Each structure stands twice: as structure tokens, then as C-alpha cells.
JSON list of C-alpha atoms in Angstrom, two decimals:
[
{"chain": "A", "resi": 7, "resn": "UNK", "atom": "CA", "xyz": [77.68, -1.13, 243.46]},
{"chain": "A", "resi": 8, "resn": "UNK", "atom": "CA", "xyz": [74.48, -3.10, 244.31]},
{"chain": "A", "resi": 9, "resn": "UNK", "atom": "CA", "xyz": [73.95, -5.73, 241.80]},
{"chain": "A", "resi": 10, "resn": "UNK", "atom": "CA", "xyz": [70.23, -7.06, 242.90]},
{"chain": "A", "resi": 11, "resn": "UNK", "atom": "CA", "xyz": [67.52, -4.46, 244.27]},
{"chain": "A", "resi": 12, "resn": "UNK", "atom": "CA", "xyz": [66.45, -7.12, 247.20]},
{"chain": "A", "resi": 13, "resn": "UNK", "atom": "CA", "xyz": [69.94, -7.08, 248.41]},
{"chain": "A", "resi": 14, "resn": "UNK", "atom": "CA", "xyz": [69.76, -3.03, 248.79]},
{"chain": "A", "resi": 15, "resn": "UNK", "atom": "CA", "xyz": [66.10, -2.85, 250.29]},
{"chain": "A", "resi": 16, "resn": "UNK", "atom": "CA", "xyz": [67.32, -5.91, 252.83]},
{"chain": "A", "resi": 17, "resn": "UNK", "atom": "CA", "xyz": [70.35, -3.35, 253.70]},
{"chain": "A", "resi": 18, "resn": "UNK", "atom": "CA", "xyz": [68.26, -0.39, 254.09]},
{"chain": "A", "resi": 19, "resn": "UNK", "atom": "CA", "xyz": [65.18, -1.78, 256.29]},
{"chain": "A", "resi": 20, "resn": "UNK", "atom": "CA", "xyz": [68.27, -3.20, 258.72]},
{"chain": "A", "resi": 21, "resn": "UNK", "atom": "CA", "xyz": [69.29, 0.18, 258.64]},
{"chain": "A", "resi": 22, "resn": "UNK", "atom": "CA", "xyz": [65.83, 1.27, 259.79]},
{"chain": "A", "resi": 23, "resn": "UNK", "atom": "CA", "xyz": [65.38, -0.63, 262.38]},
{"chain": "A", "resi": 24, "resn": "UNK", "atom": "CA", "xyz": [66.26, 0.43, 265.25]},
{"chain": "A", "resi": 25, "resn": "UNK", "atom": "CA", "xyz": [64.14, 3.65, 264.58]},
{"chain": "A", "resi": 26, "resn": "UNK", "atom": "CA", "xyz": [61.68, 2.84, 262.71]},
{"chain": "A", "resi": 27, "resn": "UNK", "atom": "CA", "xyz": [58.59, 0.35, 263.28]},
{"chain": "A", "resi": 28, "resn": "UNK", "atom": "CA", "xyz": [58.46, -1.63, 260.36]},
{"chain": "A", "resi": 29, "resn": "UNK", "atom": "CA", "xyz": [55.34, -3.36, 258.59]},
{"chain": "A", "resi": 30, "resn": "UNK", "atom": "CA", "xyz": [56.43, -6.11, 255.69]},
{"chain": "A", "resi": 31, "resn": "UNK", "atom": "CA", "xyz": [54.01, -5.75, 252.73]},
{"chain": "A", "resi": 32, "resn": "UNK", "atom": "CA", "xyz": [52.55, -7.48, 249.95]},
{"chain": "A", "resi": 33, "resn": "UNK", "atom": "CA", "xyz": [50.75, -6.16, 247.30]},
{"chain": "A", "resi": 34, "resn": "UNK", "atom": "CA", "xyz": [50.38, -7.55, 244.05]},
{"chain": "A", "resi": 35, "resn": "UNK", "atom": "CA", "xyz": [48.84, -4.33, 242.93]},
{"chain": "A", "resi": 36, "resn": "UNK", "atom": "CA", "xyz": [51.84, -1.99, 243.54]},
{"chain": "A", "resi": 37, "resn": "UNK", "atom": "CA", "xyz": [55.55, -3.26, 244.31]},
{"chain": "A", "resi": 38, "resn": "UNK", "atom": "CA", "xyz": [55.40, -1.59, 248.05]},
{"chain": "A", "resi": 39, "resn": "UNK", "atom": "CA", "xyz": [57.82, -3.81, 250.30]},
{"chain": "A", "resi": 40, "resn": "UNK", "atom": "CA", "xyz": [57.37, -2.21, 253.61]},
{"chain": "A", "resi": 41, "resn": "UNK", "atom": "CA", "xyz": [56.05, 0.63, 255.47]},
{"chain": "A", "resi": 42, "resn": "UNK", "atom": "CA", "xyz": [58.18, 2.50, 258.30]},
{"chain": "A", "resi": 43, "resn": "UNK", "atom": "CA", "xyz": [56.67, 4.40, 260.83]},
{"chain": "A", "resi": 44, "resn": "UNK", "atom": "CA", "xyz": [58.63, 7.01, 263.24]},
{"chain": "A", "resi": 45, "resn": "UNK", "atom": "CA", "xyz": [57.35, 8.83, 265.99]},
{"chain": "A", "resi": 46, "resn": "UNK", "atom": "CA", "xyz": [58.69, 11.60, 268.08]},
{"chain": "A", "resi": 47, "resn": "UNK", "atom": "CA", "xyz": [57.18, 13.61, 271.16]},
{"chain": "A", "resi": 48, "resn": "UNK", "atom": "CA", "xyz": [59.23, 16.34, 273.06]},
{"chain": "A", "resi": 49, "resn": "UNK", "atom": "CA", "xyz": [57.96, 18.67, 275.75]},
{"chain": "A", "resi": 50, "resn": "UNK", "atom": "CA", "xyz": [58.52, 21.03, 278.24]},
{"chain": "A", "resi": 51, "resn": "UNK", "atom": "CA", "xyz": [56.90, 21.89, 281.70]},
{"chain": "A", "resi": 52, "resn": "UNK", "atom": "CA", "xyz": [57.74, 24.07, 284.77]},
{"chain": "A", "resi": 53, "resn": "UNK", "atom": "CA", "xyz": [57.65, 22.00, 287.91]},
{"chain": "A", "resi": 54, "resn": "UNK", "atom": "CA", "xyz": [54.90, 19.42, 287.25]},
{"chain": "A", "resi": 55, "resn": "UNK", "atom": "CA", "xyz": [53.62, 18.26, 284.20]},
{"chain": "A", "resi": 56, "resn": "UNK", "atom": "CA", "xyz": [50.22, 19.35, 284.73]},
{"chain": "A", "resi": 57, "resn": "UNK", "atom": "CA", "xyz": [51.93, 23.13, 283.76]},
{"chain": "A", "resi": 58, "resn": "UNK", "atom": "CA", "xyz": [53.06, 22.25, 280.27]},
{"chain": "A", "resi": 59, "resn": "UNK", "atom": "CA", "xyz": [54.53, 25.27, 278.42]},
{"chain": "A", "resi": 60, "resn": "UNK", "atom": "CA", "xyz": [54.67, 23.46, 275.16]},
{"chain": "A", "resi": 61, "resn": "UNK", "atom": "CA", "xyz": [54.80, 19.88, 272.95]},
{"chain": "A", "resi": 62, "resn": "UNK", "atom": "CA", "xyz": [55.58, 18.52, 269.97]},
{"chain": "A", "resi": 63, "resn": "UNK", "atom": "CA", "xyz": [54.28, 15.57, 268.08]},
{"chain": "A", "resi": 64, "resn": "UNK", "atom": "CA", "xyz": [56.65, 14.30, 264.91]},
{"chain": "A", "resi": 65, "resn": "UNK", "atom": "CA", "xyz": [56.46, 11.83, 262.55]},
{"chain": "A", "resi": 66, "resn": "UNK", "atom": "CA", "xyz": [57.42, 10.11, 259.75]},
{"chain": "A", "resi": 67, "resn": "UNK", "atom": "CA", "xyz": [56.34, 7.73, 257.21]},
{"chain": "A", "resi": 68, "resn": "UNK", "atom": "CA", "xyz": [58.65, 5.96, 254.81]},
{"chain": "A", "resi": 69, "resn": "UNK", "atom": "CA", "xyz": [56.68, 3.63, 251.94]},
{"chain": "A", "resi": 70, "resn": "UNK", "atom": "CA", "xyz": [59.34, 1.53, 250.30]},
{"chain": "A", "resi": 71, "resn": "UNK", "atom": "CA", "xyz": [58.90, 0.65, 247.08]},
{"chain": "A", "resi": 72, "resn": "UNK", "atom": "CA", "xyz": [60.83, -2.53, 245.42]},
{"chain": "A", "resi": 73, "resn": "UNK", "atom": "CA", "xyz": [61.29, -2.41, 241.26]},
{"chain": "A", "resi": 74, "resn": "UNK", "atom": "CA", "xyz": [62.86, -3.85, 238.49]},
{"chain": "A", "resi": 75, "resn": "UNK", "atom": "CA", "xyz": [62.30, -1.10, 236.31]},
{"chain": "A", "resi": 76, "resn": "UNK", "atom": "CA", "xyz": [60.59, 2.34, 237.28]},
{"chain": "A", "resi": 77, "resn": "UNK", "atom": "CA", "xyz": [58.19, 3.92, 234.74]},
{"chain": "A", "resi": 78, "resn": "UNK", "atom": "CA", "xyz": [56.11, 7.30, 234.93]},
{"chain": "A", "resi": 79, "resn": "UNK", "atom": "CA", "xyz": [52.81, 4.76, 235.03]},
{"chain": "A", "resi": 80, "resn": "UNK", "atom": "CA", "xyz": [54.33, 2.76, 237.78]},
{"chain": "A", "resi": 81, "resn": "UNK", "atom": "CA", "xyz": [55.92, 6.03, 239.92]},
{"chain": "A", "resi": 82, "resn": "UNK", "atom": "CA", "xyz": [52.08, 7.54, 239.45]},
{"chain": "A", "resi": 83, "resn": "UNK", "atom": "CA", "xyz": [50.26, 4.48, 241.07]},
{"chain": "A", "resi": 84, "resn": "UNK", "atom": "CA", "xyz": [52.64, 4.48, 243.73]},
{"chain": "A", "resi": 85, "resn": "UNK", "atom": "CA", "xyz": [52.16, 8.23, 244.71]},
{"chain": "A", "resi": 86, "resn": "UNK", "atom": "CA", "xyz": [48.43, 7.59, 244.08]},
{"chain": "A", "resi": 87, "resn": "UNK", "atom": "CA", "xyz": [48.78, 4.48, 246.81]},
{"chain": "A", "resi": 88, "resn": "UNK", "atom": "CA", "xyz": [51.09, 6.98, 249.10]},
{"chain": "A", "resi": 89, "resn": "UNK", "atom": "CA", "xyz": [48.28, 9.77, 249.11]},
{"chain": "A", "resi": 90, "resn": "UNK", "atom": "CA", "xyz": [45.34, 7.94, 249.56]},
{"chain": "A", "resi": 91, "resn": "UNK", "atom": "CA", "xyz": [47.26, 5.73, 253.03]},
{"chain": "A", "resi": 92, "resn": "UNK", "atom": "CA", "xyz": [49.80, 8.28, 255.30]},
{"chain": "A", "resi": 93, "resn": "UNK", "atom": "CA", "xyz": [46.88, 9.96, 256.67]},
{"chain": "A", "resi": 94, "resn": "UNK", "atom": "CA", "xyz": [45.36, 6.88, 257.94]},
{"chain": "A", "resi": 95, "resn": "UNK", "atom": "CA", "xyz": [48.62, 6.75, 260.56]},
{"chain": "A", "resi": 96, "resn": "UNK", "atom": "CA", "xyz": [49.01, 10.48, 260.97]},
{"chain": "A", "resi": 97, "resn": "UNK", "atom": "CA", "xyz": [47.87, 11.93, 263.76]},
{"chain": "A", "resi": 98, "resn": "UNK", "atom": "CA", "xyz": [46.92, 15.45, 262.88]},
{"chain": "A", "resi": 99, "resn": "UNK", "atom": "CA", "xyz": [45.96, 17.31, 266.45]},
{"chain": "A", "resi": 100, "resn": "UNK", "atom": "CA", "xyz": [46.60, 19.86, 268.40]},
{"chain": "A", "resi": 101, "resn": "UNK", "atom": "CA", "xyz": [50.81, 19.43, 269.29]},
{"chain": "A", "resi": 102, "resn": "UNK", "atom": "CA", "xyz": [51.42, 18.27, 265.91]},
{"chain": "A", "resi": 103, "resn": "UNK", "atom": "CA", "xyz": [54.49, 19.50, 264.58]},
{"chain": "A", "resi": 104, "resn": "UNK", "atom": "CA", "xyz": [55.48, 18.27, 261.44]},
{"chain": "A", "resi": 105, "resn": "UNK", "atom": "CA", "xyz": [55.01, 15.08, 259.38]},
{"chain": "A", "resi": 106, "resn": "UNK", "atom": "CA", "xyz": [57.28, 13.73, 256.73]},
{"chain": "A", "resi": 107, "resn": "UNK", "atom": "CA", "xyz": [55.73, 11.26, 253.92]},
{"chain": "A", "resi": 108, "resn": "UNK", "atom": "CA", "xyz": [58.96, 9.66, 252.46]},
{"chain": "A", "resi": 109, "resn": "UNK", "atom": "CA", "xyz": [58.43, 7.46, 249.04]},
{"chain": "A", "resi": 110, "resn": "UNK", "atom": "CA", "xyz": [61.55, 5.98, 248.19]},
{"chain": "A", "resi": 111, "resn": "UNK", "atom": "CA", "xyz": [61.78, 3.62, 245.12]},
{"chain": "A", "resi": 112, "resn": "UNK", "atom": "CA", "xyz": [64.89, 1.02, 244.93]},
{"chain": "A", "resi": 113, "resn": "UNK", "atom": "CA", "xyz": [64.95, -0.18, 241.43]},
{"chain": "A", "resi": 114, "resn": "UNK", "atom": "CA", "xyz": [67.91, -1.01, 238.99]},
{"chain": "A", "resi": 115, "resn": "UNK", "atom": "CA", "xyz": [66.68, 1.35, 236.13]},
{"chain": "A", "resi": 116, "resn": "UNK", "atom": "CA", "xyz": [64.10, 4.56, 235.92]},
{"chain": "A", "resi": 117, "resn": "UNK", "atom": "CA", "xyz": [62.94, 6.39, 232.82]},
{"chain": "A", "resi": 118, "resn": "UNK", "atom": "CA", "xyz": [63.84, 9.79, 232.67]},
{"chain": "A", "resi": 119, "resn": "UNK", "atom": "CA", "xyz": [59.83, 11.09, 232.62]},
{"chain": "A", "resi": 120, "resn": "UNK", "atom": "CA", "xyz": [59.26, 9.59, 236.01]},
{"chain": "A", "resi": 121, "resn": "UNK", "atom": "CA", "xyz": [62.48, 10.57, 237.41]},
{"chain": "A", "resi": 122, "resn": "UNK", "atom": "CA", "xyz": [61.45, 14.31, 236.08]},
{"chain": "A", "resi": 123, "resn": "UNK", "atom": "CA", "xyz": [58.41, 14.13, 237.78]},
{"chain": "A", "resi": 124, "resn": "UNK", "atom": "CA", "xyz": [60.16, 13.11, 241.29]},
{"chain": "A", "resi": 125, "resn": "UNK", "atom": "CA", "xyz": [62.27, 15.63, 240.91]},
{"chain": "A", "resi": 126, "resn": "UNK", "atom": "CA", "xyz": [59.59, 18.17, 240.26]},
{"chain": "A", "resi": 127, "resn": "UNK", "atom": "CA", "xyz": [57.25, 16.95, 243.18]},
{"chain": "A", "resi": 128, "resn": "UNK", "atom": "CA", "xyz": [56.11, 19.59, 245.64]},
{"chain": "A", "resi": 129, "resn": "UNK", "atom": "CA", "xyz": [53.76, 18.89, 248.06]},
{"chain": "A", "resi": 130, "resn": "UNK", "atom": "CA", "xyz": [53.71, 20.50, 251.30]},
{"chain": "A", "resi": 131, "resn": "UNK", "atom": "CA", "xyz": [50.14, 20.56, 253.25]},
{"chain": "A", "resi": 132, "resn": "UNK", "atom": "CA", "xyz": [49.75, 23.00, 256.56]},
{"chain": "A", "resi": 133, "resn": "UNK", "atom": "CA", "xyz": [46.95, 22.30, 259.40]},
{"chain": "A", "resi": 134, "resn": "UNK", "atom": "CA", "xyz": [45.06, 24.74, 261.20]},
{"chain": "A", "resi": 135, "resn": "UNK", "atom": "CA", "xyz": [47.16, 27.95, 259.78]},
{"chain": "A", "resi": 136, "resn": "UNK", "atom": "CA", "xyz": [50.13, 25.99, 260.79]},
{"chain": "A", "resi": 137, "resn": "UNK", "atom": "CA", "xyz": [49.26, 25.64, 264.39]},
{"chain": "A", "resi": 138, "resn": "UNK", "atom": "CA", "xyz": [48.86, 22.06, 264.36]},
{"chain": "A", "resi": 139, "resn": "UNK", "atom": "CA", "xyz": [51.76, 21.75, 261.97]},
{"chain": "A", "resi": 140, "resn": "UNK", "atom": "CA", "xyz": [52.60, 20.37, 258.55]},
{"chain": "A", "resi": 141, "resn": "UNK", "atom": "CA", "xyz": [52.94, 17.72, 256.40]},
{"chain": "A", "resi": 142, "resn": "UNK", "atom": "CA", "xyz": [55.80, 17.95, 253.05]},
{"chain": "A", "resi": 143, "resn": "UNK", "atom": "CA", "xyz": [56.98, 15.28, 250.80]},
{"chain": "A", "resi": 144, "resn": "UNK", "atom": "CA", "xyz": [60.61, 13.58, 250.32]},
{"chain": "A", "resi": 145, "resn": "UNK", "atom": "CA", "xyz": [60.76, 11.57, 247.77]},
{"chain": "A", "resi": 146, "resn": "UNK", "atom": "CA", "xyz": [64.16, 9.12, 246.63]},
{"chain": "A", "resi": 147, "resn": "UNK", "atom": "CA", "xyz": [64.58, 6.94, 243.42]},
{"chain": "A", "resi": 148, "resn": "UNK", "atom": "CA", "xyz": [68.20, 4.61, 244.42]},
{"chain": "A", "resi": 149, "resn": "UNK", "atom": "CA", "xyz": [68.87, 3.08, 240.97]},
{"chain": "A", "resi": 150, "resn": "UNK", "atom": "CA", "xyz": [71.34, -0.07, 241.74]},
{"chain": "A", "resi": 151, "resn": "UNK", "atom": "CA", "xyz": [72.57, -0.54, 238.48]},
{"chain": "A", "resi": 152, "resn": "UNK", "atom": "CA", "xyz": [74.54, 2.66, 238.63]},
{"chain": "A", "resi": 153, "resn": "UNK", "atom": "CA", "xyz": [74.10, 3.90, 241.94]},
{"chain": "A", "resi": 154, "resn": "UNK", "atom": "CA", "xyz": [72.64, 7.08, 241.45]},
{"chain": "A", "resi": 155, "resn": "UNK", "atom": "CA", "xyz": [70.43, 8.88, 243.90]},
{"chain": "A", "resi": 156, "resn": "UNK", "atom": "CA", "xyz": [67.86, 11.40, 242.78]},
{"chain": "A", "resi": 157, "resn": "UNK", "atom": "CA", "xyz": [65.17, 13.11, 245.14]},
{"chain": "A", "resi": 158, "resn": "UNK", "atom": "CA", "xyz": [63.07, 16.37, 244.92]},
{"chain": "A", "resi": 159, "resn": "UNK", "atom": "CA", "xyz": [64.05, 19.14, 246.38]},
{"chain": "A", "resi": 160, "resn": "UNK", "atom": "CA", "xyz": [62.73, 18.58, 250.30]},
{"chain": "A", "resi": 161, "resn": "UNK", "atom": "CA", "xyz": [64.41, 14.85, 249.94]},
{"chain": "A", "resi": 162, "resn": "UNK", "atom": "CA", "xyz": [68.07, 15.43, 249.60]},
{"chain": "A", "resi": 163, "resn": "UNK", "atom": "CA", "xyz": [67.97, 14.41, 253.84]},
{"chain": "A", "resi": 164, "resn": "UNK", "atom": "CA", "xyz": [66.87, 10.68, 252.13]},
{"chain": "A", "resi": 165, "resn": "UNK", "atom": "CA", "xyz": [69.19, 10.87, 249.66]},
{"chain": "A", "resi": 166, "resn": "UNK", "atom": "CA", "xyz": [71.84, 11.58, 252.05]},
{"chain": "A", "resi": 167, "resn": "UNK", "atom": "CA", "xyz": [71.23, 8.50, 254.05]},
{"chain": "A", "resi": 168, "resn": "UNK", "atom": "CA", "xyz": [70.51, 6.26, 251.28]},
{"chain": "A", "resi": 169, "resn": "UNK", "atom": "CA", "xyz": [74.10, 7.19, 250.24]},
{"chain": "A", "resi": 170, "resn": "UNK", "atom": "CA", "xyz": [75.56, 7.03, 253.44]},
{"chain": "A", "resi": 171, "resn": "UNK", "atom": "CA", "xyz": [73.54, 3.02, 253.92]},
{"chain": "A", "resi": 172, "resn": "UNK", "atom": "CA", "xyz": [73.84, 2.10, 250.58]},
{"chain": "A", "resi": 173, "resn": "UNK", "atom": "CA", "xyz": [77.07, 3.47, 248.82]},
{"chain": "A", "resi": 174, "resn": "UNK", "atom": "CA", "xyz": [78.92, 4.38, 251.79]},
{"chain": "A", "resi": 175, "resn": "UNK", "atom": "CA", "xyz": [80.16, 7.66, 253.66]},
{"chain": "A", "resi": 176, "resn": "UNK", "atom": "CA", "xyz": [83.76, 7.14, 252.07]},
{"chain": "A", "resi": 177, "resn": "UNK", "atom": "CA", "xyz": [82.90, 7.59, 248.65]},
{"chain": "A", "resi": 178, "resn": "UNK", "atom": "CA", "xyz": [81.87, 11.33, 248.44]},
{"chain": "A", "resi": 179, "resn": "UNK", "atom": "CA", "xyz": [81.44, 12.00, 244.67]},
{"chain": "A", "resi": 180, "resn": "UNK", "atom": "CA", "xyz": [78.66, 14.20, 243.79]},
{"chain": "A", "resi": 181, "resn": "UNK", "atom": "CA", "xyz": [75.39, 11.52, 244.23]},
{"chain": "A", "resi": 182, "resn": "UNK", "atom": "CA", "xyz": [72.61, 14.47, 243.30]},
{"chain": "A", "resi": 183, "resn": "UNK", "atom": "CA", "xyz": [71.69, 13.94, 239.79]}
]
């Protein structure tokens, strides 16, 4: 059981790492600790690479959020911040697969309205009919003082690795709330 929220978002960002590029914030306007970025190109070619049958551009931004207590008002100017800054690093072109934007708030309690309204978050975005791809939401709330997990529906991938970082693979209790 984490104890201290710092402790958990130092564990997580080592986690990250070694995939991610990571940029330290400071806001005093919202309680974002860091932004991750992670991109990922694969493509195919016959003979040179002039003849390129296909590509694929992926990518995903995580905005970490640090708090002592999550409310509705606080969860809403966070999302607000998260919308209005992943397109700025997105690149949205032709070979664009998919992008994920991944808010994940590490606090020790959340009320129940802004966990509802995590839970019930559905955003998905397409580009160009889908041929340059799309963009969807997963979202994560990692209470510490009683390690629970809860994410919407597309963000049960986060919550399975913030249990796997933070709680550990051994203990496999139900962490979906």
C-alpha cells in the first residue's frame, strides 16, 4: 500500500522511462507533474524503400496528474488542460494510425462524482474518415490510500499497468472498481 502520492508518481515515471520521453512540469494552476510522450513508426516496403506498401505512425501521450485529494472541479480543469494541449504534440497526417491521450491522476482520495465522470468518459475522435487514424481517451484515477484503480472503459490497459508498477503482478484481487 502506498502511503505518500510522490512516492507512487516517483515509481511510475521510473517505470516510464525507458519508453517514454518525459517532460517534468510545474504548474501552479493545475497539479500536472509530468508529461510522457511515446512514439511508434512501423513500415513495410518491397525491395527498396522508395516502394513502400504501407506505414504507421503511433503515439501516445500520458499527462500525469499529482493530488492530495481529487474533486469533480479539480478532475474538470485537468481534462480542460488535457484537451486544449495533446494536439499541440500530435502529429495528425497522412500514416497516422492511432493516438492515445492517457490522463492518469495519483491522489490518496477521490470523490465519487469525479470518479463517475472518469468512468463515464468517452471520447474517441477519427481523422480523415479514419484514413489518417484516430485519437480515444484512457483515463486512470490510482487512489494510494486504498489502492484502488478505476479507469473508463478504453483505460483498463492503464489500469493494468498501474497495478502491475504500483501494487504488483502477485497480488491479483479484482483492482476494477
Amino acid at each position: 500500500m502506498y502511503s505518500d502520492v510522490q512516492s507512487a508518481a516517483s515509481r511510475l515515471l521510473d517505470s516510464f522511462k525507458s519508453y517514454y520521453n518525459i517532460y517534468l512540469q510545474e504548474n501552479s494552476d493545475i497539479p500536472l507533474i509530468a508529461i510522457c510522450d511515446y512514439f511508434e513508426t512501423s513500415q513495410r516496403y518491397v525491395i527498396s524503400k522508395k516502394a513502400e506498401l504501407y506505414s504507421a505512425n503511433c503515439e501516445e501521450f500520458i499527462f500525469l496528474f499529482s493530488i492530495p485529494h481529487l474533486t469533480k472541479e479539480v478532475y474538470e480543469k485537468c481534462m480542460d488542460y488535457v484537451a486544449l494541449h495533446w494536439e499541440e504534440r500530435a502529429n495528425i497526417k497522412e500514416g497516422h494510425m492511432y493516438t492515445y491521450v492517457t490522463p492518469i491522476f495519483l491522489c490518496e482520495t477521490a470523490e465519487d462524482e469525479a470518479v463517475k465522470l472518469l468512468k463515464k468518459l468517452r471520447i474517441y475522435k477519427s481523422f480523415k474518415f479514419s484514413l489518417w487514424g484516430w485519437m480515444e481517451y484512457h483515463t486512470a484515477v490510482f487512489e494510494t490510500g486504498n489502492d484502488s484503480i478505476f479507469t473508463n472503459g478504453r483505460g483498463r490497459c492503464v489500469g493494468k499497468t498501474l497495478h502491475n508498477t504500483l501494487i504488483g503482478k502477485k497480488n491479483h484481487r479484482r483492482f476494477f472498481k
